[in-house]
Every structure is written in C-alpha cells, then in structure tokens.
PDB file of C-alpha atoms in Angstrom:
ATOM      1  CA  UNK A   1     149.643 109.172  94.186  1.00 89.00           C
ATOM      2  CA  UNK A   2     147.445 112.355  92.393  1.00 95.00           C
ATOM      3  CA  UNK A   3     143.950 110.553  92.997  1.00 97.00           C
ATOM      4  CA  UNK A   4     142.648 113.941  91.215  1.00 97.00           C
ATOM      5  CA  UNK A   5     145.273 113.254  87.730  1.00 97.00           C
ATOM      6  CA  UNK A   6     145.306 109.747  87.822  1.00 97.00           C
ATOM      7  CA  UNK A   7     141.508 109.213  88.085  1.00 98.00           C
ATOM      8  CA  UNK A   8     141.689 111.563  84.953  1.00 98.00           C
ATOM      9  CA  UNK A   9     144.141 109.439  83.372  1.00 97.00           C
ATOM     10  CA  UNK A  10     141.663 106.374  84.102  1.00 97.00           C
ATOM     11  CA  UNK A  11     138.713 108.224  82.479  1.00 98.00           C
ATOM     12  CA  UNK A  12     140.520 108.956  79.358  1.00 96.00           C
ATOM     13  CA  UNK A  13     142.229 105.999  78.830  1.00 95.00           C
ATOM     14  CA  UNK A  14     139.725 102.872  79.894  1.00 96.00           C
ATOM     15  CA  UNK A  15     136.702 104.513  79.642  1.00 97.00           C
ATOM     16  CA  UNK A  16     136.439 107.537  76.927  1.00 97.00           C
ATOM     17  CA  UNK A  17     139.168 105.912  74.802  1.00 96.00           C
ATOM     18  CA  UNK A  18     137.604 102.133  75.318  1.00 96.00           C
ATOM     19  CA  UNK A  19     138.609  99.276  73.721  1.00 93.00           C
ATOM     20  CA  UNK A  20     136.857  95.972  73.062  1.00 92.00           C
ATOM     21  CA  UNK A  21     137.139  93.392  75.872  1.00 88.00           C
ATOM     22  CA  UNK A  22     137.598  90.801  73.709  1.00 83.00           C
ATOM     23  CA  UNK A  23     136.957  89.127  70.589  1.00 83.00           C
ATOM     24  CA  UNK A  24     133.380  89.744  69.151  1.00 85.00           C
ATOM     25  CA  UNK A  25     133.323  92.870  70.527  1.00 93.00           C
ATOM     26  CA  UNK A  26     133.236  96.599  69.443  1.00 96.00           C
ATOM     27  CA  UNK A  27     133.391 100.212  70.768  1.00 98.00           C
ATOM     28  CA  UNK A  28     130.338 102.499  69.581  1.00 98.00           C
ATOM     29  CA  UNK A  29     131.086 106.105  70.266  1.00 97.00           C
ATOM     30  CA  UNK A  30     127.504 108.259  69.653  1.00 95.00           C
ATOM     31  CA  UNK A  31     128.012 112.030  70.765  1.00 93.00           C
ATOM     32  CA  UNK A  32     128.645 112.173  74.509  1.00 97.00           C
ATOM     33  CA  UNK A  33     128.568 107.989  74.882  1.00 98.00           C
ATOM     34  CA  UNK A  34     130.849 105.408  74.612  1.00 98.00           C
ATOM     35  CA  UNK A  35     129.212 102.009  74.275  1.00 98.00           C
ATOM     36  CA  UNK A  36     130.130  98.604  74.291  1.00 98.00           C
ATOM     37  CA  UNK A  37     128.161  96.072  71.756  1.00 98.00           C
ATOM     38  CA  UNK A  38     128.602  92.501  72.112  1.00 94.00           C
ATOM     39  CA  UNK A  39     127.038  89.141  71.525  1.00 90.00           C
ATOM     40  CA  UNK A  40     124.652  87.356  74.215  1.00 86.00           C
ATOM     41  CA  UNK A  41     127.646  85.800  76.021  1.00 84.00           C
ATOM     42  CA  UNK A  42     129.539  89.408  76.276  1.00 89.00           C
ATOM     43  CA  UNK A  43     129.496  92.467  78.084  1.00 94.00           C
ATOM     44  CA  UNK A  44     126.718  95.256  76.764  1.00 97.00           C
ATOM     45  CA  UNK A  45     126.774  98.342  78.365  1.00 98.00           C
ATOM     46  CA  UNK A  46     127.463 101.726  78.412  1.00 98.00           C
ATOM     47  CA  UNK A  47     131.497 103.039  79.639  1.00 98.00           C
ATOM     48  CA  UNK A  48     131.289 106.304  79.298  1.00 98.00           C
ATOM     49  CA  UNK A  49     129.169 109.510  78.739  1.00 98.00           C
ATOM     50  CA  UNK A  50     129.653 113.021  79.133  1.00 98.00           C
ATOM     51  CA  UNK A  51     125.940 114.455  79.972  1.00 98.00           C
ATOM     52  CA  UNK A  52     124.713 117.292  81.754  1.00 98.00           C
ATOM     53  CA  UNK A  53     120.633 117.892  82.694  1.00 98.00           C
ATOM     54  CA  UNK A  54     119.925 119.135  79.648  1.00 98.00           C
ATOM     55  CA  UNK A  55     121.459 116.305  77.506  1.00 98.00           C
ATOM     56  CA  UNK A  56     121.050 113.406  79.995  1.00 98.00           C
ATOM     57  CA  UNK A  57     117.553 111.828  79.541  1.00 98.00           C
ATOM     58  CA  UNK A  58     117.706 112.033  75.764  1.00 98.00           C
ATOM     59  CA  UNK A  59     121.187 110.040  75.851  1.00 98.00           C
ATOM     60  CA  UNK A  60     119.447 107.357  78.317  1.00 98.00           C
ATOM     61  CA  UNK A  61     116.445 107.062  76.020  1.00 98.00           C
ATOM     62  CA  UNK A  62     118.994 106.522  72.982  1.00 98.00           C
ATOM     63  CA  UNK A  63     121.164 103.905  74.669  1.00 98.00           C
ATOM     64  CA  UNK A  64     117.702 101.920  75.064  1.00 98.00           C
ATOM     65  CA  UNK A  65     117.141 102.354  71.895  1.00 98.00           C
ATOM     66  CA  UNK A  66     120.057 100.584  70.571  1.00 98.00           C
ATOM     67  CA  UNK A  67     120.617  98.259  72.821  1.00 98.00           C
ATOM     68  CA  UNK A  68     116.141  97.081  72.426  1.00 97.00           C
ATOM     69  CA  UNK A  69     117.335  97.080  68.559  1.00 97.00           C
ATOM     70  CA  UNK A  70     119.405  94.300  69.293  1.00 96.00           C
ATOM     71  CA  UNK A  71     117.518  92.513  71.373  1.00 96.00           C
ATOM     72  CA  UNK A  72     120.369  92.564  74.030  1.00 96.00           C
ATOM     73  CA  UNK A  73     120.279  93.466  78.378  1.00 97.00           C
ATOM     74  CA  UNK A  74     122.861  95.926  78.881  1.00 98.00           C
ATOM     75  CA  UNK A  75     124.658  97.562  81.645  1.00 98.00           C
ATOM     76  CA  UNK A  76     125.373 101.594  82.379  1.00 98.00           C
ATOM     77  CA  UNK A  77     128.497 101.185  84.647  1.00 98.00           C
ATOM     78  CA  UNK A  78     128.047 104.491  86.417  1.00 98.00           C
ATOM     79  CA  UNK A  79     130.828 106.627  88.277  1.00 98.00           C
ATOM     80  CA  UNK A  80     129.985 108.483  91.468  1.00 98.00           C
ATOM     81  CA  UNK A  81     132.290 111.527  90.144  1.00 97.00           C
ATOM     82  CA  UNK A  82     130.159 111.222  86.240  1.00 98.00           C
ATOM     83  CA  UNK A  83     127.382 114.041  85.884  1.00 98.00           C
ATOM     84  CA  UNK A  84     125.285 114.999  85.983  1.00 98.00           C
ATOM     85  CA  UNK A  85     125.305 114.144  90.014  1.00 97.00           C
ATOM     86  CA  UNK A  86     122.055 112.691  89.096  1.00 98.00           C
ATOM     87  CA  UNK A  87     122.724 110.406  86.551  1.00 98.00           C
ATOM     88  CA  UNK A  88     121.709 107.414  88.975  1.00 98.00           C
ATOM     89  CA  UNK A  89     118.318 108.779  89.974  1.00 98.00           C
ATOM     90  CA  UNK A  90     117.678 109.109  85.815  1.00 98.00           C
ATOM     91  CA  UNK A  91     118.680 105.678  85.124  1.00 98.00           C
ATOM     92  CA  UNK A  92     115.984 104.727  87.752  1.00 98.00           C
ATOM     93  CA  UNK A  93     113.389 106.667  86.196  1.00 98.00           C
ATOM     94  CA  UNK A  94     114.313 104.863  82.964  1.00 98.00           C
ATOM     95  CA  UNK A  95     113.674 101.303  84.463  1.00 98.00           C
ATOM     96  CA  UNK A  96     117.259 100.781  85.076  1.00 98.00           C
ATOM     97  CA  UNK A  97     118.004  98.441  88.152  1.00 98.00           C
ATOM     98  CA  UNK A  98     121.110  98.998  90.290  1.00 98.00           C
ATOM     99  CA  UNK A  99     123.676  96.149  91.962  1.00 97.00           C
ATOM    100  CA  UNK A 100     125.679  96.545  94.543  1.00 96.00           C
ATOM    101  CA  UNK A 101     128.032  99.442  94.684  1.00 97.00           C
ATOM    102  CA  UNK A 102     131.846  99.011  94.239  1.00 97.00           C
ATOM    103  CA  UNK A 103     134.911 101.013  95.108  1.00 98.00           C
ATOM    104  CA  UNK A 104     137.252 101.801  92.193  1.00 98.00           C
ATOM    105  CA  UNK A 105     140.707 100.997  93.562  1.00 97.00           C
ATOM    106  CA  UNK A 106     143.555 102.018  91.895  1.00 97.00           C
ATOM    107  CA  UNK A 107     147.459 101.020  92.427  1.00 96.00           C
ATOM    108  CA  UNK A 108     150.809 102.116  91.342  1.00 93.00           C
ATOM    109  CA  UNK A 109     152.846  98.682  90.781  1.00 87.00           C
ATOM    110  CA  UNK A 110     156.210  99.637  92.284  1.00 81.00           C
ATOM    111  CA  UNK A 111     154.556 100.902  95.587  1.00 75.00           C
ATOM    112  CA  UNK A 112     152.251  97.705  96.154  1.00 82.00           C
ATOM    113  CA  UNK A 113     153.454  95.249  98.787  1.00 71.00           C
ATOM    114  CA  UNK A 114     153.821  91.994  96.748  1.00 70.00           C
ATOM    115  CA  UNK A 115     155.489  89.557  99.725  1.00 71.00           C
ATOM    116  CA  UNK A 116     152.372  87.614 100.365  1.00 75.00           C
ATOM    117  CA  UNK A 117     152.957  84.137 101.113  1.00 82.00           C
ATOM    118  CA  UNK A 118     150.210  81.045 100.216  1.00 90.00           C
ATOM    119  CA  UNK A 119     149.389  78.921 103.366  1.00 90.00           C
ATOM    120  CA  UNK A 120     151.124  75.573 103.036  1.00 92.00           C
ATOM    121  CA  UNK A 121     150.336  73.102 100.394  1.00 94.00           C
ATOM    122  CA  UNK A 122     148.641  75.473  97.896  1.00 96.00           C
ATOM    123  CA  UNK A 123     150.282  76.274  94.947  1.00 95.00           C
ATOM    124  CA  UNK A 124     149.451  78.746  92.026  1.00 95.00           C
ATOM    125  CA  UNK A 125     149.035  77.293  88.460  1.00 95.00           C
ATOM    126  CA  UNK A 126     147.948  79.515  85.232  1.00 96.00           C
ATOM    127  CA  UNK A 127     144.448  78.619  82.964  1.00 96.00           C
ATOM    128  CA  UNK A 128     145.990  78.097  79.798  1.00 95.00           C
ATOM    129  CA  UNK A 129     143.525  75.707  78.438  1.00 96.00           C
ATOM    130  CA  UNK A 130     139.884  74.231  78.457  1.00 96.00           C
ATOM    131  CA  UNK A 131     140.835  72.532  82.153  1.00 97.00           C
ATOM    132  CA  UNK A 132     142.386  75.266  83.518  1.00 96.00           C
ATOM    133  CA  UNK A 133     139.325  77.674  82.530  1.00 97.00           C
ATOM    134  CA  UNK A 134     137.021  74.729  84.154  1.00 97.00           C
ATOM    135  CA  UNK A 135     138.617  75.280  87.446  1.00 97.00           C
ATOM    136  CA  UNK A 136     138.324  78.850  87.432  1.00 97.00           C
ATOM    137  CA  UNK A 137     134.688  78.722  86.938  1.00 96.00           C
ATOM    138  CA  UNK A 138     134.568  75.802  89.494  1.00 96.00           C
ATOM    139  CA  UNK A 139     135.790  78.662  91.702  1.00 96.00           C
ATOM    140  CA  UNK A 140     133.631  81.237  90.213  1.00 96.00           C
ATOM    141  CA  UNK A 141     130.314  79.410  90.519  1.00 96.00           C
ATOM    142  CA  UNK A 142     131.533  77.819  94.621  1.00 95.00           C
ATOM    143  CA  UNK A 143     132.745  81.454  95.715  1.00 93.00           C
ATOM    144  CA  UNK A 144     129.805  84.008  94.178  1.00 92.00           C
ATOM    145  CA  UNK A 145     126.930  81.317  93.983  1.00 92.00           C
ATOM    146  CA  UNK A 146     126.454  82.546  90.283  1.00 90.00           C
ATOM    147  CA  UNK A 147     126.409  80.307  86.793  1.00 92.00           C
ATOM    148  CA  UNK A 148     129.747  80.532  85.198  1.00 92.00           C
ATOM    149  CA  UNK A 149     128.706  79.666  81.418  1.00 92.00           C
ATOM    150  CA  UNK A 150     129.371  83.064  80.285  1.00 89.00           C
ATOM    151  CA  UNK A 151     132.693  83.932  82.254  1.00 92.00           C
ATOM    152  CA  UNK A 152     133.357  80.328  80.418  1.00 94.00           C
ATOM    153  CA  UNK A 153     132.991  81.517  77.211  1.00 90.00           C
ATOM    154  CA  UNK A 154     134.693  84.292  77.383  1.00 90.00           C
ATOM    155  CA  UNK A 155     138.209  83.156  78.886  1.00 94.00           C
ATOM    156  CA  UNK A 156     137.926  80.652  76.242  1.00 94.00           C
ATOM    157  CA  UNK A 157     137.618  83.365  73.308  1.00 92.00           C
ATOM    158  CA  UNK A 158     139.915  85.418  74.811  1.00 92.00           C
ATOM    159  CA  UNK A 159     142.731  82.579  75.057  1.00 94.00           C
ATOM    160  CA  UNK A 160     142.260  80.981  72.088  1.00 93.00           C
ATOM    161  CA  UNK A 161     142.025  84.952  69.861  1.00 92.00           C
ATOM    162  CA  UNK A 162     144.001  86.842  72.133  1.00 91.00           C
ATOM    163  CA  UNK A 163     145.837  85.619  74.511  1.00 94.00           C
ATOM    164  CA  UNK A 164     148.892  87.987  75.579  1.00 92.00           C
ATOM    165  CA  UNK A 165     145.897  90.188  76.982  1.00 93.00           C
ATOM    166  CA  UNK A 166     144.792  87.699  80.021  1.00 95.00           C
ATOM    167  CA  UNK A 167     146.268  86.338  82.629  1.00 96.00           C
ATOM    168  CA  UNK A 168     144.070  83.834  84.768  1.00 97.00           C
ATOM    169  CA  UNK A 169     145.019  81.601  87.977  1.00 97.00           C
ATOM    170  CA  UNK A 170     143.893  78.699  90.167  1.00 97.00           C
ATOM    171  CA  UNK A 171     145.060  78.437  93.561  1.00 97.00           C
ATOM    172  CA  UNK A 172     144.846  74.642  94.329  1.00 97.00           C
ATOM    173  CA  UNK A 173     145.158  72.811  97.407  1.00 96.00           C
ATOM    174  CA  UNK A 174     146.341  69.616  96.344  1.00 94.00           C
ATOM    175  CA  UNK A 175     143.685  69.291  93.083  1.00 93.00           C
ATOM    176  CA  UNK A 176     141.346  70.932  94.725  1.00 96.00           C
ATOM    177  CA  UNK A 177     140.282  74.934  93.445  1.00 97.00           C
ATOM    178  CA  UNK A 178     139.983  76.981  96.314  1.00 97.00           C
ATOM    179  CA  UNK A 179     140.790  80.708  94.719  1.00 97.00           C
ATOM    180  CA  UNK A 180     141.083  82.330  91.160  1.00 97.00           C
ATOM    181  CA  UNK A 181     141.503  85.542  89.332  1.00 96.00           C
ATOM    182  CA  UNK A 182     142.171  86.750  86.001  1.00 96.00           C
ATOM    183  CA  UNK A 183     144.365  90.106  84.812  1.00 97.00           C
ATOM    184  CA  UNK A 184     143.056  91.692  81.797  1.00 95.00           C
ATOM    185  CA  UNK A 185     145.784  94.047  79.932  1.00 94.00           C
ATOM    186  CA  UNK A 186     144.632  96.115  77.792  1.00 88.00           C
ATOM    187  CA  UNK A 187     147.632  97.413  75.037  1.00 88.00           C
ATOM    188  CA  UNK A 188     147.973 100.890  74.396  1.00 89.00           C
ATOM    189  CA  UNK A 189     147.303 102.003  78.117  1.00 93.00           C
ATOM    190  CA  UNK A 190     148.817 101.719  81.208  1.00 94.00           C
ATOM    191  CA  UNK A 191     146.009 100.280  83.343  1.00 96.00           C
ATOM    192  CA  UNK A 192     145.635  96.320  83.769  1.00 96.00           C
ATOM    193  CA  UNK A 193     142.340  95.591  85.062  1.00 96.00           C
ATOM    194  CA  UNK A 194     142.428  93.114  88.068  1.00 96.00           C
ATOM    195  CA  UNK A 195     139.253  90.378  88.217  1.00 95.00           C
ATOM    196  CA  UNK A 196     137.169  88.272  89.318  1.00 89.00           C
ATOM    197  CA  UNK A 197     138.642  87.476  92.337  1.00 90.00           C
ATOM    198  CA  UNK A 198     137.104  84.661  94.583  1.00 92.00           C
ATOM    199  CA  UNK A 199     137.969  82.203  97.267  1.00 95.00           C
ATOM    200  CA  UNK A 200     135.741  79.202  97.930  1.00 96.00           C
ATOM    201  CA  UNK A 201     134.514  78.786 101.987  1.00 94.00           C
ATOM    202  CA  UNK A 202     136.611  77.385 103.971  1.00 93.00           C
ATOM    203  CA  UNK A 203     139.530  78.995 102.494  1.00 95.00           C
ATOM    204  CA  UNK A 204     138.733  82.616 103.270  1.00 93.00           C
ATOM    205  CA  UNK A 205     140.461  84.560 105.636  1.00 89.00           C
ATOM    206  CA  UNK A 206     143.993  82.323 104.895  1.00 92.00           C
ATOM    207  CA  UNK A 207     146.023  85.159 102.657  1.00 90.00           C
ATOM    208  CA  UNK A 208     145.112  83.095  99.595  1.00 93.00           C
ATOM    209  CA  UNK A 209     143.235  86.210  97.907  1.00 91.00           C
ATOM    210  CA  UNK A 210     146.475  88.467  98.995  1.00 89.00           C
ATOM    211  CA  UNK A 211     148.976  86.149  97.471  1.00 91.00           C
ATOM    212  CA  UNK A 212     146.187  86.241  93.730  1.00 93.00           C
ATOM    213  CA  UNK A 213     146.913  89.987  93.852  1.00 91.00           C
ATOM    214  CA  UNK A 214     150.278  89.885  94.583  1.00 89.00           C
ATOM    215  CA  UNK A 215     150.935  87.066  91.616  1.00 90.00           C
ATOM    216  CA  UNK A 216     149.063  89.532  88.976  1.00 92.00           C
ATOM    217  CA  UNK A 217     151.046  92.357  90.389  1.00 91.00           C
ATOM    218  CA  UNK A 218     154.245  90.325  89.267  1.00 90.00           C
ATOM    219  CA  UNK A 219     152.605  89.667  86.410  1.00 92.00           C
ATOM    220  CA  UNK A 220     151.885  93.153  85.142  1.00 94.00           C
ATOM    221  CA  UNK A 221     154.983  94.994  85.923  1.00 91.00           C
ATOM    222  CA  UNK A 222     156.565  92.314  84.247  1.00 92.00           C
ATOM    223  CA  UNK A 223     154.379  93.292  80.924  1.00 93.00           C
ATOM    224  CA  UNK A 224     155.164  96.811  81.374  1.00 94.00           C
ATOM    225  CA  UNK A 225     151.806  98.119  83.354  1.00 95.00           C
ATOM    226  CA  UNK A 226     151.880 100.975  85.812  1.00 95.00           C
ATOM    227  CA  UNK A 227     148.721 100.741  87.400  1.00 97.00           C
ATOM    228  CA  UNK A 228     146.714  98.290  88.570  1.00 97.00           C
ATOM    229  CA  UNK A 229     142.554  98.882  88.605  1.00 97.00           C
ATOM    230  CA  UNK A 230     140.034  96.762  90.459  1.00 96.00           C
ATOM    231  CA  UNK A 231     136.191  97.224  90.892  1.00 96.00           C
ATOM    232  CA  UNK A 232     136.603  96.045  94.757  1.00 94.00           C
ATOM    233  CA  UNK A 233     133.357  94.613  97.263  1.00 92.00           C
ATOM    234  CA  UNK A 234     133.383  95.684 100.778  1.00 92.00           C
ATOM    235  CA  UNK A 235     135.145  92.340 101.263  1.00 87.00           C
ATOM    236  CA  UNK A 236     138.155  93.098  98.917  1.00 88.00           C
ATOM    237  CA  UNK A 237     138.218  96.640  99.896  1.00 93.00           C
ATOM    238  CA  UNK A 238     140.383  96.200 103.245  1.00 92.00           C
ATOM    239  CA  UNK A 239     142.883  93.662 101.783  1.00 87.00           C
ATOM    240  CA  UNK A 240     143.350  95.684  98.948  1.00 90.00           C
ATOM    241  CA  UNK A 241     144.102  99.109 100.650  1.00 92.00           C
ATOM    242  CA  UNK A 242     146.691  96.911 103.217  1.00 88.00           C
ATOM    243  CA  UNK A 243     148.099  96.121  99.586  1.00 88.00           C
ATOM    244  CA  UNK A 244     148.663  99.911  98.843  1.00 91.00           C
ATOM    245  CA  UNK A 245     145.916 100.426  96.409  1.00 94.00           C
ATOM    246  CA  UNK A 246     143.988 104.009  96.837  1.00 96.00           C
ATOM    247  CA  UNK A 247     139.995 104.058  96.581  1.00 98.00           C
ATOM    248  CA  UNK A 248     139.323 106.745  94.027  1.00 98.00           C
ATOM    249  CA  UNK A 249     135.613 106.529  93.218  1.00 98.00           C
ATOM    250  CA  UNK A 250     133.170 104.375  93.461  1.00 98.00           C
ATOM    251  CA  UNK A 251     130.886 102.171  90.356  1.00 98.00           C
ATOM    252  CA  UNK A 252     127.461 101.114  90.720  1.00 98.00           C
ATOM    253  CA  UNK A 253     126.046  98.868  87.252  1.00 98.00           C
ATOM    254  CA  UNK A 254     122.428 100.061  86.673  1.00 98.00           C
ATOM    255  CA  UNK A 255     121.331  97.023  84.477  1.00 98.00           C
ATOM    256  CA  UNK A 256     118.237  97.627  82.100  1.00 98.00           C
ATOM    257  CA  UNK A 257     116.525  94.238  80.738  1.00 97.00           C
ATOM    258  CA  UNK A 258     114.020  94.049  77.809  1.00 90.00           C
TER     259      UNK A 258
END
C-alpha cells in the first residue's frame, strides 16, 4: 500500500468531500472548514480544515461561534499530519479538551486475512431491528462503561432512513451479547468506516473481536468497498495490524462544551 496516496485519497474523500452520517444531518463547508451540524443526539464537530498560522485562530474562534449559536458541544477531530503542526496546542488555548489519541488504520480488502474463527458456541447475528440495536448497546454500555442512549438513537435512524449504509452485529454466546460492531458505508467513496467495536469481560482475548472484523470485511467487499478505515485504541491496534491493516496517522477529538 502508498500510505503517502492513499492517506490523500482518505482526506479528500471522507473528510474534505464529507457527507452526512446519517439522517438529520448536514455538511457545512465555510472557507478552509468542513463541519458537521447535527441535532443533540448526533455527531457535531469539525472534519476538516485547511489552516495555516495566519488563518488558524480566526477559523477556531468561528467554529465556536457557530456551534455556541446552536447551543450544541462539538468535536474538532484533529489529524496529526493537519497544519498547522500546532493546531492541537490552539485548540487548547481555545478551551478545547482532548480524549485519548487514536491510530487511523487503514486496509485494502483483498489483502486482509479474513479466516478468523469464533470460539465454540458463539454465533454472529445482524441488528436489523429495535432488539437487535438493544443488544448492541447492551455491549456498548458492558464493554466501554459509557451510556448508550445516543449510539441508540442513531442505529435506529440510520436503519429505519437508510439502511443499505450500516451494517451492525452481535456476537452471542447462547443469548447472551458478548461483542458488537457496526460498518458504516458511505456511497460515492471507497472507504467503509469500521466501528464501535467492543467485547464485554470475560470474553476478551478469545478471537471474538478478530472474527467482528473479519465478518465486516466480508461484508464490504461484498458491497463493492476497497478500503477499510478504523479509528483504532491501543487495544485494537495489534489485532488490527495482525489483520493487515497499515497505521497511517493518528486522531485525537479536542471536544469544546458550552
């Protein structure tokens, strides 16, 4: 893989030519910025810019701006290869608080290994409904010790307005959730965005997360998708470069609350 042209590829096609993430949702483009705007239960934040040190603290000062004006927390999703190189120490100035760094990882489906097996007696079954969301964010809620009423809402939209563009999964042992993930495809590009993968305790360490990437692996080649993107924790990181996926930058969220 060209980490350099692909990367490239990435930045033009998911993040300077951005599309909603689901229903409810719209792309702003102001100048150098591409913005997300949503309602309370979606994702607000910024997706893109093009700054430099002369334009960069003006564009910060506008996205608060917009985002105060409607009364909405929002997220910059900063890129460690975005400029200027110090983008993040401006977002600080600005009030912005940073989470945990991830690693954008990056795949070409035809060279990922896709042969992962579940342990014995679980068994992979899609969210295509109300119930099937519920165990998802049964999983959500056990595995990252976070409220799921938002990631509820959302799948819900999303299958009921538009649902060619996800693909979610339970991983049940008998009826109990122990691992999910959802695929987002976004039409018109060649990237489907891998997330929200979590295993409960107990059932780490067992190849269940493996065999999740492997299934929406399937699952994407089979809707025509070249790549494969995920914004991967330290934990994911190892499993997914056994996988074949390349680490190609890294994302920190800078979140800004009024």
């Amino acid at each position: 893989m060209d980490h350099q042209a692909v990367l490239a590829l990435y930045d033009r096609d998911m993040r300077e030519g951005a599309r909603p993430d689901g229903p409810g949702a719209r792309i702003e483009r102001a100048g150098a910025v591409v913005r997300q705007v949503a309602d309370s239960e979606g994702w607000n934040g910024v997706v893109w810019s093009a700054l430099d040190e002369t334009t960069a603290d003006r564009a910060i000062a506008e996205q608060i701006d917009r985002f105060r004006g409607l009364g909405r927390d929002f997220e910059w999703k900063l890129y460690s290869h975005d400029l200027p190189s110090d983008l993040g120490s401006r977002l600080l100035e600005a009030g912005f608080r940073p989470e945990p760094e991830e690693t954008l990882m990056i795949a070409e489906g035809a060279g990922l290994t896709v042969d992962a097996e579940l342990p014995d007696g679980v068994r992979v079954v899609p969210a295509l409904d109300a119930a099937g969301v519920d165990l998802v964010v049964d999983v959500h809620e056990k595995a990252f010790g976070t409220d799921g009423s938002s990631l509820r809402h959302r799948l819900l939209t999303r299958l009921a307005q538009q649902p060619d563009t996800l693909v979610a999964v339970v991983a049940l042992a008998g009826d109990e959730p122990v691992s999910a993930a959802r695929m987002e495809l976004v039409p018109g590009t060649r990237f489907a965005g891998l997330w929200g993968g979590g295993t409960v305790e107990g059932w780490r360490g067992r190849g269940v997360y493996r065999a999740l990437v492997a299934h929406r692996a399937r699952a994407a080649a089979a809707h025509g998708y070249r790549y494969l993107q995920v914004d991967a924790s330290p934990m994911s990181r190892p499993i997914l470069q056994r996988l074949g996926f390349h680490a190609l930058s890294t994302t920190t969220p800078y979140l800004y609350a009024m």
